[in-house]
Amino acid sequence: SQQFAIPVELAHKPREALMRACNEFVDFHVAHPAYVRLSLVDLATPEGGMEYIKRAAGGPFRANFRSGPLAPMHRRLAQLLTAGQRADEFRAVVPLDFYRLLKGALLVQLVFPDDQLLLARRSPLRVRRIKADIWDLAMLYLTPRTSTERGPQIAHELNDRIRIERSSGSRAT
């Protein structure tokens, strides 16, 4: 739940704060191979995983956005993305979509074609490459689009998705 924390010195530098957070996101997963494996099991299991995974997460998956142990992380990520939008460094995105994109890409990088990064002997070069790849993916996703790239249509679709996401996230279950 400590992921995506914004250091005080980077509070007004969302791009730099996100880069640091992405690097720490990679470091966390590399340092905790059991967490990576549990994430993969959870994703591969219909309805969000086995009972012990739900207990470890503090309840149903959707509860993590409001009240579970990961709620502070999701709030910090949303605040960081909003700060980047206000600074015209990021386009408006649904924070959960961004998180899923990074998490999915990172999990695949860590276990495919092998899981050598999850073993005791890790390649520092490969970890640096993964950090660079995750950062490139984040920036490709967040970089504001030009008006020639279906601007009004994308903005309308995105605003609808954000509105739906916020309304479903604010309801109690």
Short mmCIF file of C-alpha atoms in Angstrom, two decimals:
data_model
loop_
_atom_site.label_atom_id
_atom_site.label_comp_id
_atom_site.label_asym_id
_atom_site.label_seq_id
_atom_site.Cartn_x
_atom_site.Cartn_y
_atom_site.Cartn_z
CA SER A 1 0.00 0.00 0.00
CA GLN A 2 3.06 2.28 0.10
CA GLN A 3 3.40 2.35 -3.69
CA PHE A 4 2.97 5.62 -5.59
CA ALA A 5 3.87 7.74 -2.57
CA ILE A 6 4.82 11.26 -3.60
CA PRO A 7 8.01 12.53 -1.96
CA VAL A 8 7.69 16.05 -0.58
CA GLU A 9 10.46 17.34 -2.82
CA LEU A 10 8.56 16.11 -5.90
CA ALA A 11 5.09 17.32 -4.90
CA HIS A 12 5.12 19.95 -7.67
CA LYS A 13 6.91 17.77 -10.22
CA PRO A 14 4.40 15.07 -11.17
CA ARG A 15 6.44 13.69 -14.07
CA GLU A 16 9.51 13.17 -11.87
CA ALA A 17 7.36 11.80 -9.05
CA LEU A 18 5.74 9.31 -11.41
CA MET A 19 9.10 8.22 -12.79
CA ARG A 20 10.35 7.52 -9.26
CA ALA A 21 7.11 5.71 -8.43
CA CYS A 22 7.39 3.54 -11.55
CA ASN A 23 10.97 2.62 -10.67
CA GLU A 24 9.94 1.76 -7.10
CA PHE A 25 7.00 -0.25 -8.48
CA VAL A 26 9.47 -2.39 -10.46
CA ASP A 27 11.85 -2.68 -7.49
CA PHE A 28 9.02 -3.81 -5.20
CA HIS A 29 7.92 -6.57 -7.54
CA VAL A 30 11.47 -7.77 -8.19
CA ALA A 31 12.17 -7.85 -4.44
CA HIS A 32 8.95 -9.77 -3.64
CA PRO A 33 8.68 -12.77 -5.99
CA ALA A 34 5.96 -14.39 -3.88
CA TYR A 35 3.78 -11.29 -4.42
CA VAL A 36 4.31 -11.58 -8.18
CA ARG A 37 3.31 -15.24 -8.13
CA LEU A 38 0.23 -14.53 -6.00
CA SER A 39 -0.75 -11.75 -8.40
CA LEU A 40 -0.51 -14.16 -11.32
CA VAL A 41 -2.58 -16.79 -9.50
CA ASP A 42 -5.15 -14.16 -8.58
CA LEU A 43 -5.41 -12.92 -12.18
CA ALA A 44 -5.70 -16.47 -13.52
CA THR A 45 -8.49 -17.45 -11.12
CA PRO A 46 -12.11 -16.75 -12.06
CA GLU A 47 -13.81 -14.16 -9.85
CA GLY A 48 -10.60 -12.69 -8.51
CA GLY A 49 -8.71 -15.42 -6.76
CA MET A 50 -8.79 -17.82 -3.93
CA GLU A 51 -10.12 -17.11 -0.49
CA TYR A 52 -6.66 -16.50 1.05
CA ILE A 53 -5.90 -13.88 -1.56
CA LYS A 54 -9.18 -12.08 -0.85
CA ARG A 55 -8.38 -12.17 2.87
CA ALA A 56 -4.90 -10.77 2.25
CA ALA A 57 -6.41 -7.97 0.15
CA GLY A 58 -8.88 -7.09 2.89
CA GLY A 59 -11.99 -8.21 1.06
CA PRO A 60 -13.42 -8.13 -2.44
CA PHE A 61 -11.25 -6.62 -5.15
CA ARG A 62 -13.38 -3.52 -5.68
CA ALA A 63 -13.29 -2.72 -1.96
CA ASN A 64 -9.56 -2.04 -2.31
CA PHE A 65 -10.31 1.23 -4.09
CA ARG A 66 -12.37 2.64 -1.21
CA SER A 67 -11.55 0.96 2.07
CA GLY A 68 -9.17 -1.94 1.69
CA PRO A 69 -5.45 -1.94 2.42
CA LEU A 70 -4.66 -0.78 -1.11
CA ALA A 71 -7.09 2.18 -1.05
CA PRO A 72 -4.36 4.69 -0.01
CA MET A 73 -2.18 3.57 -2.93
CA HIS A 74 -5.02 3.98 -5.41
CA ARG A 75 -5.81 7.45 -3.99
CA ARG A 76 -2.16 8.52 -4.25
CA LEU A 77 -1.97 7.31 -7.85
CA ALA A 78 -5.14 9.22 -8.74
CA GLN A 79 -3.76 12.37 -7.07
CA LEU A 80 -0.45 12.01 -8.91
CA LEU A 81 -2.18 11.59 -12.28
CA THR A 82 -4.45 14.56 -11.55
CA ALA A 83 -1.43 16.71 -10.66
CA GLY A 84 0.17 15.74 -13.97
CA GLN A 85 -3.00 16.66 -15.85
CA ARG A 86 -3.14 20.06 -14.14
CA ALA A 87 0.48 20.65 -15.11
CA ASP A 88 -0.36 19.68 -18.73
CA GLU A 89 2.16 16.83 -18.50
CA PHE A 90 -0.40 13.97 -18.64
CA ARG A 91 -3.68 13.49 -20.42
CA ALA A 92 -6.77 12.57 -18.44
CA VAL A 93 -6.94 8.83 -17.86
CA VAL A 94 -8.81 6.48 -15.57
CA PRO A 95 -6.28 5.72 -12.80
CA LEU A 96 -7.30 2.05 -12.61
CA ASP A 97 -6.72 1.65 -16.36
CA PHE A 98 -3.25 3.12 -15.96
CA TYR A 99 -2.48 0.85 -13.00
CA ARG A 100 -3.69 -2.25 -14.88
CA LEU A 101 -1.56 -1.33 -17.86
CA LEU A 102 1.59 -0.99 -15.75
CA LYS A 103 0.87 -4.03 -13.60
CA GLY A 104 0.11 -6.27 -16.57
CA ALA A 105 3.17 -5.18 -18.52
CA LEU A 106 5.40 -5.58 -15.47
CA LEU A 107 4.14 -9.06 -14.61
CA VAL A 108 4.75 -10.25 -18.15
CA GLN A 109 8.23 -8.71 -18.17
CA LEU A 110 9.08 -10.49 -14.91
CA VAL A 111 7.96 -13.98 -15.87
CA PHE A 112 8.24 -14.24 -19.66
CA PRO A 113 10.09 -15.94 -21.28
CA ASP A 114 11.41 -17.15 -17.91
CA ASP A 115 11.26 -16.09 -14.29
CA GLN A 116 14.98 -15.44 -13.74
CA LEU A 117 14.29 -12.03 -12.21
CA LEU A 118 12.31 -13.72 -9.46
CA LEU A 119 15.28 -15.85 -8.42
CA ALA A 120 18.14 -14.91 -6.13
CA ARG A 121 20.49 -13.98 -8.99
CA ARG A 122 18.93 -11.00 -10.71
CA SER A 123 20.42 -9.18 -13.65
CA PRO A 124 20.76 -5.47 -12.80
CA LEU A 125 20.86 -4.72 -16.54
CA ARG A 126 17.54 -6.50 -17.11
CA VAL A 127 15.96 -4.66 -14.15
CA ARG A 128 17.13 -1.32 -15.64
CA ARG A 129 15.66 -2.30 -19.02
CA ILE A 130 12.34 -3.19 -17.44
CA LYS A 131 12.28 0.14 -15.60
CA ALA A 132 12.93 1.93 -18.89
CA ASP A 133 10.21 -0.09 -20.64
CA ILE A 134 7.65 0.60 -17.89
CA TRP A 135 8.48 4.31 -17.98
CA ASP A 136 8.20 4.41 -21.79
CA LEU A 137 4.83 2.66 -21.59
CA ALA A 138 3.62 5.08 -18.92
CA MET A 139 4.63 8.10 -20.99
CA LEU A 140 3.15 6.70 -24.20
CA TYR A 141 -0.12 6.21 -22.36
CA LEU A 142 -0.14 9.52 -20.50
CA THR A 143 1.27 11.91 -23.10
CA PRO A 144 -1.43 14.39 -24.12
CA ARG A 145 -2.86 13.70 -27.58
CA THR A 146 -2.95 16.35 -30.26
CA SER A 147 -6.28 17.56 -31.58
CA THR A 148 -5.60 15.81 -34.89
CA GLU A 149 -5.74 12.44 -33.15
CA ARG A 150 -9.53 12.17 -32.75
CA GLY A 151 -9.25 14.70 -29.93
CA PRO A 152 -12.91 15.56 -29.30
CA GLN A 153 -14.09 11.97 -29.67
CA ILE A 154 -11.37 10.60 -27.36
CA ALA A 155 -12.08 13.31 -24.79
CA HIS A 156 -15.80 12.50 -24.83
CA GLU A 157 -15.20 8.73 -24.51
CA LEU A 158 -12.67 9.25 -21.74
CA ASN A 159 -14.89 11.63 -19.78
CA ASP A 160 -17.68 9.05 -19.94
CA ARG A 161 -15.35 6.31 -18.65
CA ILE A 162 -14.02 8.52 -15.85
CA ARG A 163 -17.55 9.47 -14.83
CA ILE A 164 -18.61 5.78 -14.76
CA GLU A 165 -15.48 4.76 -12.84
CA ARG A 166 -15.95 7.50 -10.25
CA SER A 167 -19.62 6.74 -9.74
CA SER A 168 -19.01 2.99 -9.33
CA GLY A 169 -16.07 3.65 -7.00
CA SER A 170 -18.03 5.96 -4.75
CA ARG A 171 -20.85 3.52 -4.02
CA ALA A 172 -20.71 1.35 -0.94
CA THR A 173 -20.98 -2.41 -1.48
#
